[in-house]
Amino acid sequence: MKQKINYRLALIALVAVMAAAVSITLVYYRLFQDQVRKDLKVQAQLLCDTELFQNLTEDPDGIEDTAGFTALAKLENDNLRITWISQSGRVLYDNDTDPGTMPNHLDRPEIRQALETGAGESVRRSDTLNMNTFYYALLLENHTILRVSTQARSIFSVFLSAAPVILIICLIIIGLCVVLGHYLTAQLLRPIEMMAEQLDNTTAVPVYKELKPFADKIRSQHENILSAATSRQDFTANISHELKTPLTAISGYAELIENRMVEGEHAVHIAEQIGHNADRLLSLINDIIKLSELDHSELPRHFSEVDLSEIAGECCRNMQVAAAQCGIRLSFRGSPAVIRGERELLKELVENLVQNAIRYNRENGYVRVSVTAEKGRAVLTVEDNGIGIPEDKQGRIFERFYRVDKSRSRETGGTGLGLAIVKHIAEIHQAEIGLTSRVGAGTTVTVTF
Ligand code: ATP
Ligand code: MG
C-alpha cells in the first residue's frame, strides 16, 4: 500500500512537472518569437529610414561607400542578415553570401507578400535542426525590396536546453514524494494500527474524524462478536445444566429399579417420573434444535401468502383439550389477515404464546386469542388473566432460558426457550412484539406484522 501511494505521488508529480515545463516553454517561446519578429521589424524600418537603399540605383557595389554603411556594419554584428532584392527577384546585395550565387528570390513567401502589401514576413526551419530563421521584407519606394533575417532557436532547442533543469527538478520532486508518501502513509496508518491494538478500549477516540465511522463499525462488530461468544458460552452452560437435571433423575430411578427397591404402586410412580423427565429432555432438545435453525438467519426462507387468522384458529382448536385439562377457557376470534410468512414458524409462534398463557394462568382463568387487521397490518393478540409478570422481569423473559419463577416453570415443563423462539420468528417476519402485564391481573402479548 505504501509503495502504491509512493508510486502514485511520484507519477502525479512527474506529470505535473512535465505539463508545467511544456506549457511554460510554449508560452515563453511564443513571447520570444514575438520579440524576435518585433526586433526584425524595427531593424528593417531603421534601415529603411537611413534611406541607404532608397537612394541607390540597383548597384550594390555602391553600398560600401555610403555614409549609412557604418550603421549597417553595426547591425551585422547582431547576427542580422540583410538582403536587398530587385523587383524581379534578383538578389542585389547580401551581407552574408555572394549575391551572384544566390537564386531568384521571387518565390519566397515574405518577398511575394511584400510586393503585394508592402511588407511580408515568414519563418523557416534552418538546415540545422535547432534553429529557425525569421524573415521580414519591406518594399522600398524605389520598388526594390529590403529583407532582414535572423536566426533564433527553435522551440525544440529551447526545450532541450531546459531539459537538464527539468530533470533535476523531477528528481528532487520524486525524492520529496517518496519522503512525503512515507510520512503521509505512516500518519494515515498509525491511528488504524493503534485502533487495532486497542479495540477493547471504547474510550479511545480516533485521531481523525474520517476514521470514526470505520472505528465505530469495527468496534461494534467486535463487541457483537464478543457478546455472541459470551452468549454462546452461556447458552452451552445453560443447556448442560438443563439436561443434567432430568438425566440425574432418570439415572436415580434406574438405580432404584436395579437395586430392586421398587414394588407395586411405587413402580408405576417411578415409571411416570421417568417418562416425565424423558419428555422434558425431548422438548428441551426440540427447542434447542429449533433455535439453532432459526439462528441461521441467512438461510433462504420459504415465504408465501398465509392467513394468520386461519393458522391461529387451528392452533387454538388443537390446544382446546390441553386448556380444558387445566380448567381454562380458550377462545378465538379472528378476521382474515393475509401476510407473507412461513406457516410452520407462525404456528410455532402462536403455539408458544398460547401455551404460556395456559401455563401461567390460574384456576378458571381464560385465554383470548384474536387476529385483526389494523391499518393494513395483521395483529395477533394473546390475552390471559393469569399470574402476570413483574415489571422488572418483563424485559428479560425473551432471553434464552430465562424463567420468572423457575420452580413453577419447571413443574409445568418449561425450559425458558419458548419466548426466545417467538422473538426470533417475529424478527424473521419483521414483526414487532408488544407486552403488557400486571402481576395477578394477567398478560397480553401482541405481535404486529
Ligand atoms: P418453554 O416455553 O420453553 O417451554 P417457558 O414457558 O418457561 O418454557 P418462555 O415461554 O420463554 O419459557 O417464557 C419465559 C418466562 O416468562 C416463563 O418462564 C414465565 O415465567 C414468563 N411468562 C411467559 N409468558 C407468560 C404469561 N403469559 N404469563 C405469565 N408469565 C409468563
Ligand atoms: Mg413458554
Short mmCIF file of C-alpha atoms and ligand atoms in Angstrom, two decimals:
data_model
loop_
_atom_site.label_atom_id
_atom_site.label_comp_id
_atom_site.label_asym_id
_atom_site.label_seq_id
_atom_site.Cartn_x
_atom_site.Cartn_y
_atom_site.Cartn_z
CA MET A 1 0.00 0.00 0.00
CA LYS A 2 2.76 2.40 0.99
CA GLN A 3 4.60 1.61 -2.21
CA LYS A 4 1.44 2.20 -4.23
CA ILE A 5 0.94 5.61 -2.65
CA ASN A 6 4.60 6.46 -3.30
CA TYR A 7 4.32 5.46 -6.95
CA ARG A 8 1.16 7.42 -7.46
CA LEU A 9 2.51 10.54 -5.77
CA ALA A 10 5.68 10.37 -7.86
CA LEU A 11 3.67 9.84 -11.04
CA ILE A 12 1.38 12.77 -10.29
CA ALA A 13 4.40 14.97 -9.56
CA LEU A 14 6.14 13.85 -12.73
CA VAL A 15 3.11 14.56 -14.87
CA ALA A 16 2.62 17.91 -13.17
CA VAL A 17 6.27 18.94 -13.69
CA MET A 18 6.24 17.86 -17.34
CA ALA A 19 2.97 19.62 -18.03
CA ALA A 20 4.24 22.78 -16.34
CA ALA A 21 7.55 22.61 -18.23
CA VAL A 22 5.88 22.10 -21.59
CA SER A 23 3.29 24.82 -21.12
CA ILE A 24 5.81 27.31 -19.74
CA THR A 25 8.13 26.62 -22.67
CA LEU A 26 5.27 27.11 -25.11
CA VAL A 27 4.25 30.43 -23.59
CA TYR A 28 7.83 31.57 -23.27
CA TYR A 29 8.64 30.59 -26.84
CA ARG A 30 5.68 32.48 -28.16
CA LEU A 31 6.77 35.64 -26.38
CA PHE A 32 10.30 35.07 -27.59
CA GLN A 33 9.12 34.67 -31.19
CA ASP A 34 7.02 37.81 -30.95
CA GLN A 35 10.04 39.68 -29.65
CA VAL A 36 12.24 38.40 -32.49
CA ARG A 37 9.66 39.49 -35.06
CA LYS A 38 9.24 42.89 -33.46
CA ASP A 39 13.01 43.41 -33.38
CA LEU A 40 13.31 42.43 -37.04
CA LYS A 41 10.59 44.86 -37.98
CA VAL A 42 12.23 47.69 -36.05
CA GLN A 43 15.59 46.95 -37.65
CA ALA A 44 14.12 46.82 -41.13
CA GLN A 45 12.35 50.11 -40.51
CA LEU A 46 15.56 51.62 -39.20
CA LEU A 47 17.45 50.55 -42.29
CA CYS A 48 14.67 51.88 -44.42
CA ASP A 49 14.81 55.21 -42.58
CA THR A 50 18.52 55.57 -43.34
CA GLU A 51 17.36 55.75 -46.97
CA LEU A 52 20.52 53.84 -47.70
CA PHE A 53 18.88 51.56 -50.23
CA GLN A 54 16.36 54.10 -51.45
CA ASN A 55 18.93 56.33 -52.99
CA LEU A 56 20.91 53.59 -54.63
CA THR A 57 20.42 52.64 -58.18
CA GLU A 58 20.44 48.91 -58.49
CA ASP A 59 24.17 48.84 -57.93
CA PRO A 60 25.22 47.00 -54.80
CA ASP A 61 28.84 47.98 -55.18
CA GLY A 62 27.99 51.49 -54.11
CA ILE A 63 26.85 50.49 -50.66
CA GLU A 64 30.19 50.27 -49.02
CA ASP A 65 30.95 53.86 -49.93
CA THR A 66 27.80 55.35 -48.41
CA ALA A 67 27.51 57.00 -45.05
CA GLY A 68 24.84 54.51 -43.90
CA PHE A 69 27.22 51.62 -44.19
CA THR A 70 28.58 52.23 -40.72
CA ALA A 71 25.14 51.62 -39.30
CA LEU A 72 24.80 48.59 -41.48
CA ALA A 73 28.09 47.16 -40.33
CA LYS A 74 26.95 47.60 -36.78
CA LEU A 75 23.73 45.69 -37.45
CA GLU A 76 25.77 42.88 -38.94
CA ASN A 77 27.26 42.18 -35.55
CA ASP A 78 23.76 41.46 -34.25
CA ASN A 79 23.52 38.28 -36.26
CA LEU A 80 21.40 40.18 -38.71
CA ARG A 81 21.42 39.23 -42.34
CA ILE A 82 20.46 41.90 -44.83
CA THR A 83 19.42 41.13 -48.35
CA TRP A 84 18.46 43.63 -50.99
CA ILE A 85 16.37 42.29 -53.81
CA SER A 86 15.22 43.80 -57.04
CA GLN A 87 11.60 43.90 -58.12
CA SER A 88 12.31 40.92 -60.40
CA GLY A 89 13.61 38.84 -57.53
CA ARG A 90 17.31 39.12 -58.29
CA VAL A 91 19.49 39.47 -55.22
CA LEU A 92 21.36 42.76 -55.47
CA TYR A 93 23.13 42.66 -52.17
CA ASP A 94 23.62 40.22 -49.30
CA ASN A 95 25.87 40.82 -46.35
CA ASP A 96 26.45 37.11 -45.86
CA THR A 97 26.73 35.45 -49.26
CA ASP A 98 27.84 36.48 -52.69
CA PRO A 99 24.65 37.74 -54.44
CA GLY A 100 25.82 36.21 -57.69
CA THR A 101 25.48 32.69 -56.31
CA MET A 102 22.01 33.27 -54.90
CA PRO A 103 18.87 32.08 -56.75
CA ASN A 104 15.96 34.26 -57.72
CA HIS A 105 14.02 35.20 -54.57
CA LEU A 106 10.63 35.92 -56.10
CA ASP A 107 9.28 32.61 -54.89
CA ARG A 108 9.97 33.39 -51.21
CA PRO A 109 6.71 33.98 -49.35
CA GLU A 110 7.89 37.11 -47.50
CA ILE A 111 9.07 38.68 -50.80
CA ARG A 112 5.80 37.95 -52.56
CA GLN A 113 3.84 39.30 -49.64
CA ALA A 114 5.97 42.45 -49.55
CA LEU A 115 5.41 43.05 -53.25
CA GLU A 116 1.66 42.72 -52.72
CA THR A 117 1.12 44.55 -49.44
CA GLY A 118 4.30 46.48 -48.82
CA ALA A 119 5.64 44.21 -46.06
CA GLY A 120 5.92 40.48 -45.52
CA GLU A 121 7.24 38.00 -43.04
CA SER A 122 7.87 34.31 -42.68
CA VAL A 123 9.65 31.76 -40.55
CA ARG A 124 11.60 28.84 -41.98
CA ARG A 125 13.35 25.99 -40.31
CA SER A 126 17.06 26.14 -40.89
CA ASP A 127 19.25 23.32 -42.07
CA THR A 128 20.49 22.98 -38.57
CA LEU A 129 17.54 21.37 -36.90
CA ASN A 130 17.61 23.50 -33.82
CA MET A 131 17.36 26.91 -35.46
CA ASN A 132 14.57 28.84 -37.09
CA THR A 133 15.14 31.72 -39.45
CA PHE A 134 12.81 34.69 -39.21
CA TYR A 135 12.42 36.90 -42.27
CA TYR A 136 10.97 40.38 -42.64
CA ALA A 137 10.75 42.05 -46.03
CA LEU A 138 9.89 45.70 -46.78
CA LEU A 139 9.02 47.22 -50.15
CA LEU A 140 11.02 50.41 -50.64
CA GLU A 141 9.89 53.49 -52.57
CA ASN A 142 12.18 52.63 -55.48
CA HIS A 143 10.30 49.29 -55.72
CA THR A 144 13.25 47.25 -54.53
CA ILE A 145 12.84 45.01 -51.51
CA LEU A 146 14.83 45.11 -48.35
CA ARG A 147 14.81 41.88 -46.39
CA VAL A 148 16.26 41.33 -42.96
CA SER A 149 16.51 37.96 -41.29
CA THR A 150 17.85 36.49 -38.13
CA GLN A 151 18.29 33.06 -36.70
CA ALA A 152 16.66 32.16 -33.46
CA ARG A 153 16.46 28.94 -31.56
CA SER A 154 13.57 26.61 -32.29
CA ILE A 155 11.15 25.54 -29.60
CA PHE A 156 12.75 22.12 -29.58
CA SER A 157 16.13 23.60 -28.78
CA VAL A 158 14.66 25.85 -26.09
CA PHE A 159 13.07 22.80 -24.54
CA LEU A 160 16.26 20.78 -24.86
CA SER A 161 18.27 23.42 -23.09
CA ALA A 162 15.72 23.40 -20.27
CA ALA A 163 15.79 19.61 -20.07
CA PRO A 164 18.61 19.24 -17.50
CA VAL A 165 16.88 21.66 -15.17
CA ILE A 166 13.56 19.87 -15.64
CA LEU A 167 15.26 16.56 -14.97
CA ILE A 168 16.84 17.84 -11.77
CA ILE A 169 13.50 19.29 -10.62
CA CYS A 170 11.81 15.96 -11.39
CA LEU A 171 14.38 14.06 -9.38
CA ILE A 172 14.05 16.42 -6.44
CA ILE A 173 10.26 16.17 -6.56
CA ILE A 174 10.33 12.38 -6.79
CA GLY A 175 12.62 12.34 -3.78
CA LEU A 176 10.23 14.67 -1.96
CA CYS A 177 7.29 12.47 -2.93
CA VAL A 178 8.95 9.38 -1.54
CA VAL A 179 9.67 11.13 1.75
CA LEU A 180 6.22 12.73 1.85
CA GLY A 181 4.50 9.49 0.87
CA HIS A 182 6.31 7.67 3.59
CA TYR A 183 5.34 10.28 6.13
CA LEU A 184 1.74 10.52 4.93
CA THR A 185 1.10 6.78 4.88
CA ALA A 186 2.67 6.45 8.29
CA GLN A 187 0.41 9.21 9.56
CA LEU A 188 -2.58 7.57 7.89
CA LEU A 189 -1.89 4.07 9.09
CA ARG A 190 -0.68 4.77 12.59
CA PRO A 191 -4.16 5.52 14.01
CA ILE A 192 -5.53 2.39 12.30
CA GLU A 193 -2.80 0.27 13.81
CA MET A 194 -3.37 1.94 17.14
CA MET A 195 -7.09 1.25 16.87
CA ALA A 196 -6.45 -2.42 16.13
CA GLU A 197 -4.31 -2.62 19.24
CA GLN A 198 -6.95 -1.10 21.49
CA LEU A 199 -10.19 -2.49 20.09
CA ASP A 200 -11.40 -3.19 23.60
CA ASN A 201 -10.83 0.34 24.76
CA THR A 202 -14.16 2.01 23.99
CA THR A 203 -12.97 5.41 25.25
CA ALA A 204 -10.17 5.65 22.67
CA VAL A 205 -11.08 8.31 20.10
CA PRO A 206 -9.80 8.00 16.52
CA VAL A 207 -7.12 10.55 15.64
CA TYR A 208 -9.03 11.91 12.65
CA LYS A 209 -12.75 12.16 12.18
CA GLU A 210 -12.87 10.34 8.83
CA LEU A 211 -11.89 7.23 10.72
CA LYS A 212 -14.76 7.48 13.19
CA PRO A 213 -17.44 5.58 11.20
CA PHE A 214 -14.92 2.87 10.46
CA ALA A 215 -13.81 2.72 14.08
CA ASP A 216 -17.39 2.63 15.33
CA LYS A 217 -18.34 -0.12 12.91
CA ILE A 218 -15.32 -2.25 13.75
CA ARG A 219 -15.81 -1.70 17.44
CA SER A 220 -19.49 -2.58 17.34
CA GLN A 221 -18.72 -5.67 15.31
CA HIS A 222 -16.02 -6.59 17.76
CA GLU A 223 -18.43 -6.14 20.64
CA ASN A 224 -21.05 -8.18 18.81
CA ILE A 225 -18.59 -10.99 18.28
CA LEU A 226 -17.58 -10.89 21.92
CA SER A 227 -21.17 -10.82 23.15
CA ALA A 228 -22.14 -13.58 20.72
CA ALA A 229 -19.27 -15.67 22.06
CA THR A 230 -20.34 -14.97 25.63
CA SER A 231 -23.97 -15.75 24.96
CA ARG A 232 -22.98 -18.93 23.16
CA GLN A 233 -20.94 -19.91 26.20
CA ASP A 234 -23.86 -19.08 28.49
CA PHE A 235 -26.18 -21.00 26.21
CA THR A 236 -23.99 -24.09 26.29
CA ALA A 237 -23.64 -23.87 30.07
CA ASN A 238 -27.42 -23.49 30.43
CA ILE A 239 -28.13 -26.42 28.12
CA SER A 240 -25.75 -28.65 30.05
CA HIS A 241 -27.39 -27.63 33.28
CA GLU A 242 -30.91 -28.16 31.97
CA LEU A 243 -30.04 -31.57 30.55
CA LYS A 244 -28.40 -32.64 33.74
CA THR A 245 -31.48 -32.34 35.94
CA PRO A 246 -33.80 -34.80 34.16
CA LEU A 247 -30.91 -37.13 33.36
CA THR A 248 -29.85 -37.26 37.02
CA ALA A 249 -33.43 -38.06 37.97
CA ILE A 250 -33.72 -40.82 35.36
CA SER A 251 -30.42 -42.39 36.38
CA GLY A 252 -31.51 -42.22 40.03
CA TYR A 253 -34.75 -44.02 39.25
CA ALA A 254 -32.82 -46.61 37.22
CA GLU A 255 -30.61 -47.27 40.22
CA LEU A 256 -33.65 -47.80 42.44
CA ILE A 257 -35.03 -50.35 39.98
CA GLU A 258 -31.66 -52.02 39.65
CA ASN A 259 -31.46 -52.46 43.40
CA ARG A 260 -34.99 -53.92 43.39
CA MET A 261 -36.16 -51.19 45.69
CA VAL A 262 -39.43 -50.54 43.87
CA GLU A 263 -42.55 -52.56 44.04
CA GLY A 264 -46.22 -52.32 43.16
CA GLU A 265 -47.74 -48.83 43.15
CA HIS A 266 -44.33 -47.26 43.63
CA ALA A 267 -43.07 -48.80 40.40
CA VAL A 268 -45.88 -47.10 38.49
CA HIS A 269 -44.99 -43.76 40.04
CA ILE A 270 -41.33 -44.22 39.12
CA ALA A 271 -42.20 -45.16 35.55
CA GLU A 272 -44.29 -41.97 35.38
CA GLN A 273 -41.39 -39.92 36.65
CA ILE A 274 -39.03 -41.45 34.15
CA GLY A 275 -41.49 -40.71 31.35
CA HIS A 276 -41.99 -37.16 32.58
CA ASN A 277 -38.24 -36.47 32.67
CA ALA A 278 -37.70 -38.05 29.28
CA ASP A 279 -40.44 -35.79 27.86
CA ARG A 280 -38.69 -32.79 29.34
CA LEU A 281 -35.46 -33.84 27.71
CA LEU A 282 -37.19 -34.28 24.37
CA SER A 283 -38.93 -30.92 24.48
CA LEU A 284 -35.72 -29.23 25.54
CA ILE A 285 -33.78 -30.78 22.69
CA ASN A 286 -36.54 -29.89 20.24
CA ASP A 287 -36.44 -26.27 21.36
CA ILE A 288 -32.67 -26.16 21.04
CA ILE A 289 -32.81 -27.58 17.53
CA LYS A 290 -35.47 -25.04 16.59
CA LEU A 291 -33.45 -22.16 17.97
CA SER A 292 -30.29 -23.23 16.22
CA GLU A 293 -32.21 -23.50 12.96
CA LEU A 294 -33.59 -20.01 13.49
CA ASP A 295 -30.12 -18.73 14.32
CA HIS A 296 -29.07 -19.39 10.75
CA SER A 297 -30.98 -16.36 9.57
CA GLU A 298 -29.00 -16.33 6.31
CA LEU A 299 -30.86 -19.47 5.18
CA PRO A 300 -33.42 -18.72 2.48
CA ARG A 301 -36.94 -18.70 3.91
CA HIS A 302 -39.91 -20.20 2.18
CA PHE A 303 -42.30 -17.29 2.48
CA SER A 304 -45.76 -17.44 0.98
CA GLU A 305 -49.12 -15.71 1.41
CA VAL A 306 -50.74 -17.14 4.51
CA ASP A 307 -53.81 -16.25 6.52
CA LEU A 308 -52.66 -15.58 10.07
CA SER A 309 -56.21 -15.92 11.38
CA GLU A 310 -56.53 -19.39 9.90
CA ILE A 311 -53.23 -20.50 11.46
CA ALA A 312 -54.10 -19.08 14.89
CA GLY A 313 -57.58 -20.61 14.74
CA GLU A 314 -56.14 -24.04 14.02
CA CYS A 315 -53.64 -23.76 16.87
CA CYS A 316 -56.40 -22.82 19.31
CA ARG A 317 -58.52 -25.79 18.25
CA ASN A 318 -55.55 -28.10 18.77
CA MET A 319 -54.90 -26.73 22.25
CA GLN A 320 -58.52 -26.77 23.40
CA VAL A 321 -58.05 -30.10 25.21
CA ALA A 322 -54.89 -29.04 27.00
CA ALA A 323 -56.60 -25.86 28.12
CA ALA A 324 -59.65 -27.72 29.33
CA GLN A 325 -57.44 -30.06 31.34
CA CYS A 326 -56.06 -27.06 33.19
CA GLY A 327 -59.58 -25.69 33.66
CA ILE A 328 -59.01 -22.76 31.37
CA ARG A 329 -61.37 -21.30 28.77
CA LEU A 330 -59.61 -20.80 25.48
CA SER A 331 -61.44 -18.67 22.96
CA PHE A 332 -60.53 -17.47 19.48
CA ARG A 333 -61.82 -14.61 17.39
CA GLY A 334 -60.33 -13.67 14.07
CA SER A 335 -60.87 -11.93 10.78
CA PRO A 336 -58.85 -12.83 7.66
CA ALA A 337 -55.40 -11.27 7.70
CA VAL A 338 -53.12 -12.37 4.89
CA ILE A 339 -49.40 -11.85 5.41
CA ARG A 340 -46.22 -13.11 3.80
CA GLY A 341 -44.64 -15.69 6.04
CA GLU A 342 -43.72 -19.25 6.78
CA ARG A 343 -46.66 -21.31 8.01
CA GLU A 344 -44.70 -23.68 10.28
CA LEU A 345 -42.88 -20.85 12.03
CA LEU A 346 -46.06 -18.85 12.55
CA LYS A 347 -47.75 -21.91 14.01
CA GLU A 348 -44.84 -22.31 16.39
CA LEU A 349 -45.14 -18.67 17.43
CA VAL A 350 -48.86 -18.87 18.19
CA GLU A 351 -48.46 -22.19 19.99
CA ASN A 352 -45.73 -20.86 22.25
CA LEU A 353 -47.74 -17.79 23.20
CA VAL A 354 -50.96 -19.74 23.84
CA GLN A 355 -49.05 -22.40 25.75
CA ASN A 356 -47.59 -19.74 28.04
CA ALA A 357 -50.99 -18.14 28.52
CA ILE A 358 -52.41 -21.51 29.60
CA ARG A 359 -49.42 -22.49 31.67
CA TYR A 360 -49.06 -19.29 33.66
CA ASN A 361 -52.76 -18.97 34.35
CA ARG A 362 -54.95 -19.75 37.30
CA GLU A 363 -57.94 -21.91 38.15
CA ASN A 364 -60.91 -20.91 35.93
CA GLY A 365 -58.84 -18.42 34.05
CA TYR A 366 -59.31 -17.52 30.42
CA VAL A 367 -57.14 -17.16 27.33
CA ARG A 368 -58.39 -14.98 24.49
CA VAL A 369 -56.68 -15.18 21.14
CA SER A 370 -57.57 -12.78 18.36
CA VAL A 371 -56.33 -11.83 14.93
CA THR A 372 -57.29 -8.46 13.48
CA ALA A 373 -56.19 -6.38 10.54
CA GLU A 374 -55.38 -2.81 11.58
CA LYS A 375 -54.17 -0.17 9.11
CA GLY A 376 -53.11 -2.88 6.71
CA ARG A 377 -51.16 -4.74 9.36
CA ALA A 378 -52.11 -8.07 10.88
CA VAL A 379 -52.17 -8.09 14.68
CA LEU A 380 -52.14 -11.23 16.80
CA THR A 381 -53.20 -10.78 20.41
CA VAL A 382 -52.93 -13.40 23.14
CA GLU A 383 -54.53 -12.27 26.35
CA ASP A 384 -54.82 -14.11 29.66
CA ASN A 385 -55.88 -13.27 33.19
CA GLY A 386 -53.19 -15.37 34.78
CA ILE A 387 -50.40 -14.69 37.23
CA GLY A 388 -48.79 -11.86 35.26
CA ILE A 389 -45.14 -10.90 35.05
CA PRO A 390 -43.44 -8.47 37.46
CA GLU A 391 -42.47 -5.25 35.72
CA ASP A 392 -38.74 -5.61 36.41
CA LYS A 393 -38.70 -9.07 34.80
CA GLN A 394 -40.66 -8.16 31.68
CA GLY A 395 -37.55 -7.07 29.82
CA ARG A 396 -35.83 -10.38 30.35
CA ILE A 397 -38.41 -13.04 29.55
CA PHE A 398 -37.37 -13.13 25.90
CA GLU A 399 -33.87 -14.22 26.87
CA ARG A 400 -32.94 -17.85 26.40
CA PHE A 401 -33.55 -19.99 29.48
CA TYR A 402 -34.96 -17.08 31.44
CA ARG A 403 -37.88 -18.00 33.68
CA VAL A 404 -39.54 -15.73 36.20
CA ASP A 405 -40.38 -18.48 38.63
CA LYS A 406 -38.01 -21.35 37.97
CA SER A 407 -39.76 -23.90 40.13
CA ARG A 408 -43.23 -23.24 38.73
CA SER A 409 -42.00 -23.24 35.16
CA ARG A 410 -40.07 -26.47 35.60
CA GLU A 411 -43.05 -28.08 37.24
CA THR A 412 -45.09 -27.34 34.15
CA GLY A 413 -42.33 -28.48 31.80
CA GLY A 414 -40.96 -25.07 30.77
CA THR A 415 -37.38 -24.62 29.70
CA GLY A 416 -37.39 -20.86 29.16
CA LEU A 417 -36.79 -21.13 25.41
CA GLY A 418 -40.36 -20.55 24.16
CA LEU A 419 -40.29 -16.75 24.07
CA ALA A 420 -36.75 -16.72 22.65
CA ILE A 421 -38.14 -18.73 19.75
CA VAL A 422 -41.13 -16.36 19.48
CA LYS A 423 -38.82 -13.36 19.34
CA HIS A 424 -36.71 -14.98 16.65
CA ILE A 425 -39.71 -15.87 14.50
CA ALA A 426 -41.10 -12.34 14.86
CA GLU A 427 -37.76 -10.91 13.73
CA ILE A 428 -37.71 -13.15 10.68
CA HIS A 429 -41.18 -11.85 9.76
CA GLN A 430 -40.23 -8.28 10.65
CA ALA A 431 -42.97 -8.20 13.23
CA GLU A 432 -42.99 -6.21 16.46
CA ILE A 433 -43.79 -7.74 19.82
CA GLY A 434 -45.68 -5.80 22.48
CA LEU A 435 -46.17 -6.91 26.07
CA THR A 436 -48.37 -5.56 28.84
CA SER A 437 -48.65 -7.41 32.08
CA ARG A 438 -49.65 -6.90 35.69
CA VAL A 439 -48.91 -9.31 38.49
CA GLY A 440 -52.11 -11.07 39.47
CA ALA A 441 -54.16 -9.46 36.69
CA GLY A 442 -52.84 -11.12 33.56
CA THR A 443 -50.72 -10.69 30.50
CA THR A 444 -51.36 -9.51 26.94
CA VAL A 445 -48.88 -10.18 24.17
CA THR A 446 -49.37 -8.58 20.76
CA VAL A 447 -47.46 -9.36 17.60
CA THR A 448 -47.86 -6.79 14.84
CA PHE A 449 -46.89 -7.97 11.36
P1 ATP B 1 -40.92 -23.14 27.23
O1 ATP B 1 -41.85 -22.18 26.60
O2 ATP B 1 -39.59 -23.18 26.55
O3 ATP B 1 -41.49 -24.47 27.43
P2 ATP B 1 -41.13 -21.29 29.38
O4 ATP B 1 -42.57 -21.11 29.11
O5 ATP B 1 -40.68 -21.28 30.78
O6 ATP B 1 -40.56 -22.56 28.66
P3 ATP B 1 -40.84 -18.90 27.87
O7 ATP B 1 -42.01 -19.23 27.09
O8 ATP B 1 -39.68 -18.33 27.20
O9 ATP B 1 -40.31 -20.14 28.67
O10 ATP B 1 -41.24 -17.87 28.99
C1 ATP B 1 -40.28 -17.33 29.86
C2 ATP B 1 -40.88 -16.97 31.18
O11 ATP B 1 -41.74 -15.85 31.03
C3 ATP B 1 -41.70 -18.04 31.74
O12 ATP B 1 -40.93 -18.92 32.48
C4 ATP B 1 -42.68 -17.27 32.62
O13 ATP B 1 -42.08 -17.03 33.88
C5 ATP B 1 -42.85 -15.98 31.93
N1 ATP B 1 -44.10 -15.92 31.14
C6 ATP B 1 -44.20 -16.14 29.81
N2 ATP B 1 -45.47 -15.97 29.41
C7 ATP B 1 -46.20 -15.63 30.49
C8 ATP B 1 -47.58 -15.33 30.74
N3 ATP B 1 -48.49 -15.36 29.76
N4 ATP B 1 -47.96 -15.03 31.99
C9 ATP B 1 -47.05 -15.00 32.99
N5 ATP B 1 -45.74 -15.27 32.82
C10 ATP B 1 -45.32 -15.59 31.60
MG MG B 2 -43.26 -20.95 27.07
#
